[in-house]
Coordinates of C-alpha atoms in Angstrom, one line a residue:
M6 CA -4.1 -30.2 -27.1
L7 CA -4.2 -27.2 -24.8
T8 CA -1.9 -27.0 -21.8
V9 CA -3.3 -26.4 -18.3
E10 CA -2.0 -22.9 -18.4
Q11 CA -3.7 -22.2 -21.8
Q12 CA -6.9 -23.6 -20.4
I13 CA -6.7 -21.2 -17.5
F14 CA -6.1 -18.2 -19.8
N15 CA -9.0 -19.3 -22.0
Q16 CA -11.4 -19.5 -19.0
I17 CA -10.2 -16.1 -17.7
E18 CA -10.7 -14.5 -21.1
K19 CA -14.3 -15.8 -21.3
A20 CA -15.3 -15.0 -17.8
Q21 CA -17.3 -11.9 -17.1
N22 CA -16.9 -11.8 -13.3
I23 CA -14.0 -13.6 -11.5
L24 CA -13.6 -14.4 -7.8
I25 CA -10.2 -15.2 -6.3
V26 CA -10.3 -17.1 -2.9
F27 CA -7.6 -18.2 -0.6
P28 CA -7.6 -20.3 2.7
V29 CA -8.9 -19.2 6.0
D30 CA -5.5 -19.6 7.7
W31 CA -4.2 -16.6 5.7
D32 CA -0.9 -18.3 4.9
G33 CA 1.4 -15.5 3.8
D34 CA 2.4 -17.3 0.6
S35 CA -1.2 -17.9 -0.5
V36 CA -2.2 -14.3 0.4
S37 CA 0.7 -12.9 -1.6
A38 CA 0.0 -15.2 -4.6
A39 CA -3.7 -14.4 -4.6
L40 CA -3.2 -10.6 -4.3
T41 CA -0.7 -10.6 -7.1
L42 CA -2.9 -12.5 -9.5
F43 CA -5.8 -10.3 -8.5
T44 CA -3.7 -7.2 -9.2
Y45 CA -2.5 -8.5 -12.5
L46 CA -5.9 -9.4 -13.8
K47 CA -7.3 -6.1 -12.6
Q48 CA -4.7 -4.4 -14.7
Q49 CA -6.1 -6.4 -17.6
N50 CA -9.5 -4.7 -16.9
K51 CA -11.1 -7.9 -15.7
N52 CA -14.1 -7.6 -13.4
I53 CA -12.6 -9.4 -10.4
E54 CA -12.8 -9.5 -6.6
I55 CA -10.8 -11.3 -3.9
V56 CA -12.2 -12.8 -0.7
S57 CA -11.1 -14.9 2.3
S58 CA -12.9 -15.7 5.6
A59 CA -12.0 -13.2 8.3
P60 CA -8.5 -13.9 9.8
N61 CA -8.3 -15.1 13.4
K62 CA -4.8 -13.7 13.7
D63 CA -3.0 -10.4 13.2
V64 CA -2.2 -10.0 9.5
T65 CA -1.2 -6.4 9.5
A66 CA 2.4 -7.4 8.6
L67 CA 1.0 -8.3 5.1
S68 CA -0.7 -5.0 4.6
F69 CA 2.1 -3.7 2.3
L70 CA 1.1 -6.2 -0.3
P71 CA -0.6 -4.7 -3.5
N72 CA -4.3 -4.2 -3.1
F73 CA -4.4 -5.7 0.4
L74 CA -7.3 -3.5 1.4
E75 CA -9.4 -5.0 -1.5
I76 CA -9.7 -8.3 0.3
K77 CA -13.3 -9.0 1.4
N78 CA -14.3 -11.4 4.2
N79 CA -17.6 -12.5 2.8
L80 CA -19.5 -12.9 -0.5
E81 CA -21.9 -10.0 -0.8
H82 CA -24.8 -9.9 -3.3
L83 CA -23.8 -13.4 -4.5
R84 CA -27.2 -14.2 -6.1
R85 CA -30.2 -12.1 -6.9
F86 CA -33.8 -13.3 -6.2
I87 CA -36.2 -12.4 -9.0
V88 CA -39.9 -11.8 -8.5
S89 CA -41.8 -11.6 -11.9
L90 CA -45.2 -10.2 -12.7
D91 CA -47.0 -10.9 -15.9
I92 CA -48.2 -7.6 -17.3
S93 CA -49.6 -8.8 -20.6
K94 CA -53.2 -8.3 -19.4
T95 CA -52.8 -5.0 -17.6
K96 CA -50.0 -2.5 -17.1
V97 CA -48.5 -1.2 -13.9
S98 CA -49.4 2.2 -12.6
Q99 CA -47.3 2.3 -9.4
I100 CA -45.0 0.1 -7.3
K101 CA -43.9 0.4 -3.7
Y102 CA -42.9 -1.9 -0.9
V103 CA -43.3 -2.2 2.9
V104 CA -41.7 -4.4 5.5
E105 CA -44.0 -5.9 8.1
D106 CA -43.1 -8.6 10.6
N107 CA -40.0 -9.5 8.8
Q108 CA -41.9 -9.8 5.5
L109 CA -41.2 -7.8 2.4
N110 CA -44.5 -6.9 0.7
F111 CA -44.5 -5.4 -2.8
I112 CA -47.6 -3.3 -3.5
V113 CA -48.3 -3.1 -7.3
S114 CA -51.2 -0.9 -8.5
P115 CA -52.5 -1.7 -12.0
Q116 CA -53.6 0.9 -14.5
D117 CA -56.9 -0.9 -15.0
G118 CA -58.3 -4.2 -14.0
W119 CA -56.4 -6.3 -11.5
F120 CA -53.6 -8.9 -11.1
E121 CA -54.2 -12.5 -10.1
P122 CA -51.9 -14.6 -7.9
S123 CA -51.2 -16.7 -10.9
D124 CA -49.5 -13.7 -12.6
V125 CA -46.7 -13.8 -10.0
S126 CA -43.7 -16.1 -10.3
S127 CA -40.2 -16.1 -8.6
K128 CA -36.8 -17.7 -9.2
A129 CA -33.2 -17.5 -8.1
G130 CA -31.0 -15.6 -10.5
E131 CA -27.6 -16.5 -11.7
F132 CA -24.6 -16.3 -9.4
R133 CA -22.7 -13.1 -9.5
Y134 CA -19.4 -14.7 -10.5
D135 CA -18.9 -17.1 -13.4
L136 CA -15.4 -18.3 -12.5
I137 CA -13.6 -19.0 -9.2
I138 CA -9.8 -19.2 -8.8
I139 CA -8.8 -20.8 -5.6
I140 CA -5.1 -20.4 -4.6
G141 CA -3.2 -22.4 -2.0
A142 CA -6.0 -24.5 -0.7
N143 CA -6.0 -28.3 -0.3
D144 CA -9.7 -28.7 -0.2
F145 CA -12.9 -26.6 0.1
E146 CA -13.1 -26.9 3.9
S147 CA -9.8 -24.9 4.2
L148 CA -11.7 -21.9 2.9
G149 CA -13.8 -21.6 6.1
N150 CA -17.0 -19.7 6.2
V151 CA -16.7 -18.4 2.6
Y152 CA -17.3 -22.0 1.5
D153 CA -19.5 -23.3 4.4
Q154 CA -22.1 -20.5 3.8
N155 CA -22.0 -20.8 0.0
V156 CA -21.7 -24.5 -0.8
E157 CA -24.1 -24.5 -3.8
F158 CA -22.1 -21.6 -5.4
F159 CA -18.8 -23.5 -5.3
Y160 CA -20.4 -26.7 -6.8
K161 CA -22.2 -24.8 -9.6
T162 CA -19.4 -22.5 -10.7
P163 CA -16.3 -23.5 -12.7
I164 CA -13.1 -23.6 -10.5
I165 CA -9.5 -23.1 -11.3
N166 CA -7.4 -24.7 -8.5
I167 CA -3.8 -23.6 -8.1
S168 CA -1.5 -25.2 -5.5
Q169 CA 2.0 -26.6 -4.9
Q170 CA 0.9 -29.1 -2.2
A171 CA 0.8 -32.9 -2.5
A172 CA -2.2 -33.0 -0.2
N173 CA -4.3 -31.1 -2.7
E174 CA -7.6 -32.9 -3.6
E175 CA -7.7 -31.6 -7.2
F176 CA -11.2 -30.3 -6.7
G177 CA -11.2 -27.9 -9.6
Q178 CA -12.4 -28.3 -13.2
I179 CA -8.9 -27.1 -14.0
N180 CA -6.1 -28.0 -11.6
L181 CA -2.7 -26.4 -11.8
I182 CA -0.6 -28.4 -9.3
N183 CA 3.2 -28.2 -9.3
L184 CA 4.8 -30.1 -6.6
N185 CA 8.3 -29.0 -7.7
C186 CA 7.5 -25.4 -6.7
V187 CA 8.3 -24.4 -3.1
A188 CA 5.7 -21.7 -3.0
V189 CA 2.4 -21.1 -4.8
S190 CA 3.7 -17.7 -5.6
E191 CA 6.2 -19.4 -7.9
I192 CA 3.4 -21.0 -9.8
I193 CA 1.6 -17.7 -10.2
Y194 CA 4.9 -16.1 -11.5
N195 CA 5.4 -18.9 -14.0
L196 CA 1.7 -18.6 -15.1
I197 CA 1.9 -14.8 -15.6
K198 CA 5.1 -15.3 -17.6
L199 CA 3.2 -17.5 -20.1
D200 CA 0.5 -14.9 -20.7
K201 CA 0.8 -13.0 -24.0
K202 CA -0.1 -9.8 -22.1
N203 CA 2.6 -10.5 -19.5
K204 CA 3.9 -7.3 -17.9
I205 CA 5.2 -7.8 -14.4
D206 CA 5.9 -4.4 -12.7
E207 CA 7.7 -3.9 -9.4
N208 CA 4.5 -4.2 -7.3
L209 CA 3.6 -7.5 -8.8
A210 CA 7.3 -8.7 -8.4
T211 CA 7.3 -7.5 -4.7
G212 CA 4.1 -9.5 -4.0
L213 CA 5.5 -12.7 -5.5
L214 CA 8.8 -12.4 -3.8
A215 CA 7.1 -11.8 -0.5
G216 CA 5.3 -15.1 -0.9
I217 CA 8.5 -16.9 -1.6
I218 CA 10.3 -15.3 1.3
I219 CA 7.4 -16.2 3.7
K220 CA 7.2 -19.8 2.5
T221 CA 11.0 -20.3 2.7
R222 CA 11.3 -18.3 6.0
N223 CA 13.7 -16.0 4.3
F224 CA 15.5 -18.8 2.4
K225 CA 16.2 -20.8 5.6
T226 CA 14.2 -24.0 4.8
G227 CA 15.8 -27.1 3.5
N228 CA 13.6 -27.5 0.4
L229 CA 15.0 -24.7 -1.6
T230 CA 15.5 -25.5 -5.2
P231 CA 17.7 -23.9 -8.0
E232 CA 14.4 -22.9 -9.7
T233 CA 13.2 -21.1 -6.6
L234 CA 16.5 -19.2 -6.4
M235 CA 16.3 -18.4 -10.1
T236 CA 12.8 -17.1 -9.7
T237 CA 13.9 -14.9 -6.8
S238 CA 16.7 -13.5 -8.9
E239 CA 14.3 -12.7 -11.8
L240 CA 11.8 -11.0 -9.4
I241 CA 14.5 -8.8 -7.9
G242 CA 15.6 -8.0 -11.5
L243 CA 12.0 -6.9 -12.2
G244 CA 12.1 -4.5 -9.3
A245 CA 10.9 -6.5 -6.3
R246 CA 11.5 -4.5 -3.1
R247 CA 13.3 -7.1 -1.0
D248 CA 14.3 -4.7 1.8
E249 CA 10.8 -3.5 2.2
I250 CA 9.6 -7.2 2.5
I251 CA 12.2 -8.0 5.1
N252 CA 11.5 -4.8 7.1
R253 CA 7.7 -5.5 7.1
L254 CA 7.9 -9.2 7.9
Y255 CA 10.8 -9.6 10.2
R256 CA 11.8 -6.2 11.7
S257 CA 8.5 -5.0 13.1
R258 CA 7.9 -7.2 16.1
N259 CA 6.2 -5.5 19.1
L260 CA 7.8 -5.5 22.5
S261 CA 5.2 -7.9 24.1
D262 CA 5.8 -10.5 21.3
L263 CA 9.6 -10.3 21.8
K264 CA 9.1 -10.7 25.6
L265 CA 6.9 -13.8 25.0
W266 CA 9.4 -15.4 22.6
G267 CA 12.2 -14.7 25.1
K268 CA 10.3 -16.6 27.9
V269 CA 9.5 -19.5 25.6
L270 CA 13.1 -19.8 24.3
N271 CA 14.5 -19.5 27.9
N272 CA 12.4 -22.5 29.0
L273 CA 12.8 -24.6 25.8
R274 CA 13.7 -28.2 26.1
L275 CA 14.5 -30.9 23.4
E276 CA 13.6 -34.6 23.8
N277 CA 13.7 -37.8 21.8
D278 CA 16.7 -37.0 19.6
N279 CA 15.3 -33.5 19.1
E280 CA 12.0 -34.8 17.6
L281 CA 10.1 -33.1 20.4
A282 CA 10.7 -29.5 21.5
W283 CA 8.7 -28.2 24.4
S284 CA 8.5 -25.2 26.7
Y285 CA 6.3 -23.8 29.4
L286 CA 5.0 -20.4 30.6
A287 CA 4.1 -19.9 34.3
K288 CA 1.8 -17.1 35.4
S289 CA 4.7 -15.1 36.5
D290 CA 6.1 -15.3 32.9
I291 CA 3.1 -13.9 31.2
Q292 CA 1.8 -11.0 33.3
D293 CA 0.2 -8.5 31.0
I294 CA 1.0 -10.6 27.9
N295 CA -1.7 -12.1 25.8
V296 CA -0.8 -15.7 24.8
N297 CA -2.5 -17.4 21.9
E298 CA -1.7 -20.0 19.2
H299 CA -1.2 -17.3 16.6
K300 CA 1.6 -15.5 18.5
L301 CA 3.1 -18.8 19.4
G302 CA 2.7 -19.9 15.8
D303 CA 4.8 -17.0 14.6
M304 CA 7.5 -18.0 17.0
V305 CA 7.3 -21.6 15.7
D306 CA 7.8 -20.4 12.2
E307 CA 11.0 -18.7 13.3
L308 CA 12.2 -21.9 15.1
M309 CA 11.6 -24.3 12.3
S310 CA 14.6 -23.5 10.3
N311 CA 16.8 -24.0 13.4
L312 CA 15.2 -27.3 14.4
P313 CA 15.4 -29.5 11.3
D314 CA 14.8 -32.8 13.2
T315 CA 11.8 -31.6 15.3
K316 CA 8.4 -33.1 14.6
I317 CA 6.3 -31.4 17.3
I318 CA 6.6 -28.3 19.4
I319 CA 4.6 -28.0 22.6
V320 CA 4.0 -25.0 24.8
L321 CA 2.2 -25.4 28.1
V322 CA 0.8 -22.2 29.7
E323 CA -0.4 -21.8 33.3
D324 CA -3.7 -20.0 33.4
K325 CA -5.3 -18.0 36.2
I326 CA -7.2 -20.8 37.8
D327 CA -4.3 -23.3 38.1
N328 CA -5.4 -25.2 35.0
T329 CA -3.0 -25.5 31.9
K330 CA -3.4 -24.5 28.3
L331 CA -1.8 -26.8 25.8
F332 CA -0.6 -25.5 22.5
A333 CA 1.0 -27.9 20.0
F334 CA 2.4 -27.5 16.5
S335 CA 3.2 -30.3 14.0
L336 CA 6.2 -29.7 11.8
K337 CA 6.5 -33.1 10.0
N338 CA 3.0 -34.1 9.0
T339 CA 2.2 -35.7 12.4
N340 CA -1.5 -35.7 13.1
I341 CA -1.5 -33.8 16.4
I342 CA -5.3 -33.9 16.7
E343 CA -5.0 -37.7 17.0
L344 CA -1.9 -37.5 19.1
F345 CA -3.6 -35.3 21.7
K346 CA -7.2 -36.5 21.4
I347 CA -7.4 -37.4 25.1
Y348 CA -7.5 -33.6 25.8
K349 CA -10.2 -32.9 23.2
P350 CA -8.2 -30.4 21.3
E351 CA -9.4 -27.7 18.9
G352 CA -7.6 -26.8 15.7
T353 CA -6.1 -28.4 12.6
L354 CA -3.8 -31.2 11.8
K355 CA -0.9 -28.7 12.1
T356 CA -2.0 -26.5 15.1
I357 CA -4.1 -27.4 18.2
S358 CA -5.0 -26.0 21.6
A359 CA -6.6 -27.7 24.5
N360 CA -7.5 -27.1 28.1
I361 CA -6.1 -29.5 30.7
K362 CA -7.6 -29.5 34.2
L363 CA -4.2 -30.0 35.9
D364 CA -1.7 -27.6 37.4
L365 CA 1.3 -26.7 35.3
N366 CA 3.8 -29.1 36.8
T367 CA 1.5 -32.1 36.7
A368 CA 0.3 -31.3 33.2
T369 CA 3.8 -30.9 31.9
T370 CA 5.0 -34.2 33.4
E371 CA 1.9 -36.0 32.0
V372 CA 1.9 -34.4 28.5
I373 CA 5.6 -34.7 27.8
K374 CA 5.8 -38.3 29.1
E375 CA 2.9 -39.4 26.9
T376 CA 4.1 -37.6 23.9
K377 CA 7.5 -39.2 24.1
I378 CA 5.9 -42.6 24.3
K379 CA 3.7 -41.9 21.3
L380 CA 6.6 -40.5 19.2
D381 CA 8.6 -43.7 20.0
K382 CA 5.7 -45.8 18.6
L383 CA 5.6 -43.8 15.4
K384 CA 9.2 -44.7 14.6

């Protein structure tokens, strides 16, 4: 009986055109893993493309990854539409087309005789890709517009699903799920090692190491395993450029981001035995600084390794019309959409934002009080 990895290589070998997809949140580990597999298969002369819905955050820090500029944000020319003309009775002399009132008209001139409407037929052609590899996604919805606008394609095309997350819905025809791996980049490394064509150069090794470093926050998370450290050692031995990764990811913060983080940290408070961390930003704190969930999310990533007991981080921001913007981040699988539903939040189970029609002081008092009560109930 074939292993899952052997099934994957068999499908890749048979496929004529392969598509790699990763989630809309552009998680650095998923991006690194997807790009590395894309680069590896491209080196095997496979016809392959990589796509993800357009990012809604700054991802330039990842631009050093191999083939980063190859990532497309939509599926182009996914399926041809075929118009057929029966020419058994008369041959074609000339073909041209015109566009009138949003209608494409083909004008076909016969050599002799004429064509009848019954001579014309139409059909949708085959999809451009015959294999999809989805990396780091729990479900189809996490792929964003790439999935939403092409649902039929995803349901009619074989899928290889690769993930390390317990929440994965195993939506693929082949599912490679390894919960013992910290990063999906580890799974890709182990997969490539099993390939008979295996040849991991320094660019591939750098991409995979970047994914592991991002996922472990430069080896500061508490879920590190001996296998992860062994993989890291092997990748460095293969030429992975660790210094470049660190410089790109952690030493290139712009001044406005550093100022924002300084304000948040200066106002940071811990409540409920450190389960809740919260901060605030008054209008005077953020003059000429753009505040959004993505900038704050980067800061939260930095904080997580230093706040091991924290379940939720809240940042309350005073806006220009004396209302308050709420940003909340879940660190321990707490459903913050449910927790803050009274404010009609937008976002995901991990990150939300909401507008509160109260001044900063009143909103802070209300939100923190209610959150502490709800966290107590969850114990």
